[in-house]
């Protein structure tokens, strides 16, 4: 299964922020949308960073409550790791494991087309495994 198939099912909405938004605004957005990360875009729609809950917590631990007034651009991860929409789910899972990340912006032709989390991928992996097990049970029961 490829990432494109997951996006076709879950949707392609990507919650984004600007680098000059505050961590307070970002935290509210993450809470309201019940998500763990957002993509930061520039004026041209290009990805410039990813801000996760971890990034906010780190800044809060270092600077206390004052960190909430910090711009997202000062706390986000700038070395963004992306995945192609036609990549296999296993490739994305391996990338997330190797790089110790939980969210991947999905790109096609260098443009943001979606966002997947480790939870999205694990959900699909479990469904795929269950479908394979059911198919195997059906096959075996038809043999006897």
mmCIF file of C-alpha atoms in Angstrom:
data_model
loop_
_atom_site.group_PDB
_atom_site.id
_atom_site.type_symbol
_atom_site.label_atom_id
_atom_site.label_comp_id
_atom_site.label_asym_id
_atom_site.label_seq_id
_atom_site.Cartn_x
_atom_site.Cartn_y
_atom_site.Cartn_z
ATOM 1 C CA UNK A 1 0.000 0.000 0.000
ATOM 2 C CA UNK A 2 1.200 3.483 -0.787
ATOM 3 C CA UNK A 3 0.795 6.729 1.147
ATOM 4 C CA UNK A 4 -1.511 8.113 -1.560
ATOM 5 C CA UNK A 5 -4.086 5.429 -0.694
ATOM 6 C CA UNK A 6 -4.063 6.437 2.967
ATOM 7 C CA UNK A 7 -4.566 10.084 2.021
ATOM 8 C CA UNK A 8 -7.428 9.149 -0.301
ATOM 9 C CA UNK A 9 -9.188 7.555 2.644
ATOM 10 C CA UNK A 10 -8.279 9.819 5.570
ATOM 11 C CA UNK A 11 -8.337 13.079 3.666
ATOM 12 C CA UNK A 12 -5.762 15.596 2.583
ATOM 13 C CA UNK A 13 -6.431 18.461 4.946
ATOM 14 C CA UNK A 14 -3.189 19.752 6.409
ATOM 15 C CA UNK A 15 -3.308 22.123 9.350
ATOM 16 C CA UNK A 16 -0.695 24.814 8.860
ATOM 17 C CA UNK A 17 0.730 27.825 10.656
ATOM 18 C CA UNK A 18 3.002 30.694 9.775
ATOM 19 C CA UNK A 19 6.446 31.073 11.310
ATOM 20 C CA UNK A 20 5.409 34.330 12.978
ATOM 21 C CA UNK A 21 2.445 32.777 14.837
ATOM 22 C CA UNK A 22 3.140 32.243 18.545
ATOM 23 C CA UNK A 23 3.577 28.979 20.367
ATOM 24 C CA UNK A 24 0.471 29.923 22.360
ATOM 25 C CA UNK A 25 -1.550 30.070 19.126
ATOM 26 C CA UNK A 26 0.026 26.815 17.988
ATOM 27 C CA UNK A 27 -0.781 25.052 21.272
ATOM 28 C CA UNK A 28 -4.408 26.197 21.055
ATOM 29 C CA UNK A 29 -4.664 24.954 17.480
ATOM 30 C CA UNK A 30 -3.153 21.569 18.347
ATOM 31 C CA UNK A 31 -5.615 21.244 21.232
ATOM 32 C CA UNK A 32 -8.662 22.360 19.223
ATOM 33 C CA UNK A 33 -7.882 20.060 16.311
ATOM 34 C CA UNK A 34 -6.687 17.197 18.546
ATOM 35 C CA UNK A 35 -3.483 16.791 16.551
ATOM 36 C CA UNK A 36 0.180 16.440 17.446
ATOM 37 C CA UNK A 37 1.912 18.578 14.851
ATOM 38 C CA UNK A 38 1.424 21.264 12.223
ATOM 39 C CA UNK A 39 3.276 22.206 9.076
ATOM 40 C CA UNK A 40 4.697 25.716 8.784
ATOM 41 C CA UNK A 41 4.482 27.291 5.333
ATOM 42 C CA UNK A 42 5.961 30.421 3.823
ATOM 43 C CA UNK A 43 3.982 32.928 1.751
ATOM 44 C CA UNK A 44 4.493 30.794 -1.374
ATOM 45 C CA UNK A 45 3.089 27.665 0.252
ATOM 46 C CA UNK A 46 6.512 26.041 0.607
ATOM 47 C CA UNK A 47 7.233 23.942 3.692
ATOM 48 C CA UNK A 48 9.631 25.741 6.043
ATOM 49 C CA UNK A 49 9.144 23.664 9.172
ATOM 50 C CA UNK A 50 7.125 21.302 11.312
ATOM 51 C CA UNK A 51 6.065 22.166 14.842
ATOM 52 C CA UNK A 52 5.140 19.329 17.167
ATOM 53 C CA UNK A 53 3.904 19.080 20.714
ATOM 54 C CA UNK A 54 7.434 18.044 21.663
ATOM 55 C CA UNK A 55 8.840 21.287 20.273
ATOM 56 C CA UNK A 56 6.451 23.324 22.415
ATOM 57 C CA UNK A 57 7.182 21.285 25.537
ATOM 58 C CA UNK A 58 10.943 21.668 25.025
ATOM 59 C CA UNK A 59 10.661 25.440 24.771
ATOM 60 C CA UNK A 60 8.375 25.582 27.795
ATOM 61 C CA UNK A 61 10.861 23.491 29.818
ATOM 62 C CA UNK A 62 13.730 25.806 28.827
ATOM 63 C CA UNK A 63 12.020 29.172 29.128
ATOM 64 C CA UNK A 64 8.920 28.718 31.217
ATOM 65 C CA UNK A 65 5.622 30.388 30.415
ATOM 66 C CA UNK A 66 7.362 33.118 28.399
ATOM 67 C CA UNK A 67 8.031 30.554 25.690
ATOM 68 C CA UNK A 68 4.371 30.702 24.735
ATOM 69 C CA UNK A 69 4.945 34.161 23.230
ATOM 70 C CA UNK A 70 7.845 32.851 21.107
ATOM 71 C CA UNK A 71 7.327 32.688 17.333
ATOM 72 C CA UNK A 72 6.739 29.239 15.892
ATOM 73 C CA UNK A 73 9.726 29.849 13.606
ATOM 74 C CA UNK A 74 12.055 29.836 16.614
ATOM 75 C CA UNK A 75 10.830 26.476 17.905
ATOM 76 C CA UNK A 76 9.910 24.442 14.826
ATOM 77 C CA UNK A 77 12.040 21.797 13.197
ATOM 78 C CA UNK A 78 13.472 23.336 10.031
ATOM 79 C CA UNK A 79 15.170 20.255 8.594
ATOM 80 C CA UNK A 80 11.851 18.812 7.463
ATOM 81 C CA UNK A 81 11.757 15.198 6.409
ATOM 82 C CA UNK A 82 9.066 14.512 3.813
ATOM 83 C CA UNK A 83 7.766 11.456 2.001
ATOM 84 C CA UNK A 84 6.501 11.052 -1.523
ATOM 85 C CA UNK A 85 2.817 10.294 -2.022
ATOM 86 C CA UNK A 86 3.786 7.190 -4.007
ATOM 87 C CA UNK A 87 6.071 5.795 -1.284
ATOM 88 C CA UNK A 88 5.162 2.498 0.367
ATOM 89 C CA UNK A 89 3.783 2.561 3.910
ATOM 90 C CA UNK A 90 6.666 0.360 5.073
ATOM 91 C CA UNK A 91 9.137 2.930 3.731
ATOM 92 C CA UNK A 92 7.394 5.692 5.690
ATOM 93 C CA UNK A 93 7.341 3.588 8.861
ATOM 94 C CA UNK A 94 11.050 2.847 8.483
ATOM 95 C CA UNK A 95 11.829 6.528 7.935
ATOM 96 C CA UNK A 96 9.841 7.514 11.021
ATOM 97 C CA UNK A 97 11.565 4.858 13.117
ATOM 98 C CA UNK A 98 15.054 5.723 11.897
ATOM 99 C CA UNK A 99 14.602 9.480 12.321
ATOM 100 C CA UNK A 100 12.530 9.224 15.530
ATOM 101 C CA UNK A 101 9.681 11.331 14.188
ATOM 102 C CA UNK A 102 5.926 10.866 14.398
ATOM 103 C CA UNK A 103 4.674 13.029 11.525
ATOM 104 C CA UNK A 104 5.542 13.259 7.829
ATOM 105 C CA UNK A 105 4.474 15.888 5.335
ATOM 106 C CA UNK A 106 3.533 14.171 2.080
ATOM 107 C CA UNK A 107 4.696 15.789 -1.149
ATOM 108 C CA UNK A 108 4.020 15.329 -4.828
ATOM 109 C CA UNK A 109 5.999 17.375 -7.341
ATOM 110 C CA UNK A 110 7.550 19.325 -4.444
ATOM 111 C CA UNK A 111 4.118 20.495 -3.214
ATOM 112 C CA UNK A 112 2.492 19.609 0.089
ATOM 113 C CA UNK A 113 -0.410 17.215 -0.568
ATOM 114 C CA UNK A 114 -1.034 15.693 2.847
ATOM 115 C CA UNK A 115 0.276 14.831 6.278
ATOM 116 C CA UNK A 116 0.503 11.405 7.912
ATOM 117 C CA UNK A 117 1.200 10.404 11.479
ATOM 118 C CA UNK A 118 2.635 7.224 12.867
ATOM 119 C CA UNK A 119 -0.892 6.482 14.099
ATOM 120 C CA UNK A 120 -2.271 6.722 10.564
ATOM 121 C CA UNK A 121 0.323 4.282 9.272
ATOM 122 C CA UNK A 122 -0.028 1.807 12.131
ATOM 123 C CA UNK A 123 -3.818 1.834 11.707
ATOM 124 C CA UNK A 124 -3.416 0.871 8.043
ATOM 125 C CA UNK A 125 -0.757 -1.721 8.797
ATOM 126 C CA UNK A 126 -3.060 -3.393 11.344
ATOM 127 C CA UNK A 127 -5.988 -3.358 8.908
ATOM 128 C CA UNK A 128 -3.802 -4.866 6.211
ATOM 129 C CA UNK A 129 -2.577 -7.609 8.553
ATOM 130 C CA UNK A 130 -6.117 -8.411 9.664
ATOM 131 C CA UNK A 131 -7.297 -8.631 6.051
ATOM 132 C CA UNK A 132 -4.435 -10.989 5.212
ATOM 133 C CA UNK A 133 -5.234 -13.176 8.238
ATOM 134 C CA UNK A 134 -8.905 -13.347 7.270
ATOM 135 C CA UNK A 135 -7.979 -14.266 3.704
ATOM 136 C CA UNK A 136 -5.681 -17.010 4.980
ATOM 137 C CA UNK A 137 -8.398 -18.376 7.289
ATOM 138 C CA UNK A 138 -10.876 -18.385 4.440
ATOM 139 C CA UNK A 139 -8.421 -20.136 2.151
ATOM 140 C CA UNK A 140 -7.534 -22.769 4.737
ATOM 141 C CA UNK A 141 -11.158 -23.467 5.650
ATOM 142 C CA UNK A 142 -12.018 -23.982 1.980
ATOM 143 C CA UNK A 143 -9.231 -26.579 1.699
ATOM 144 C CA UNK A 144 -10.706 -28.889 4.323
#
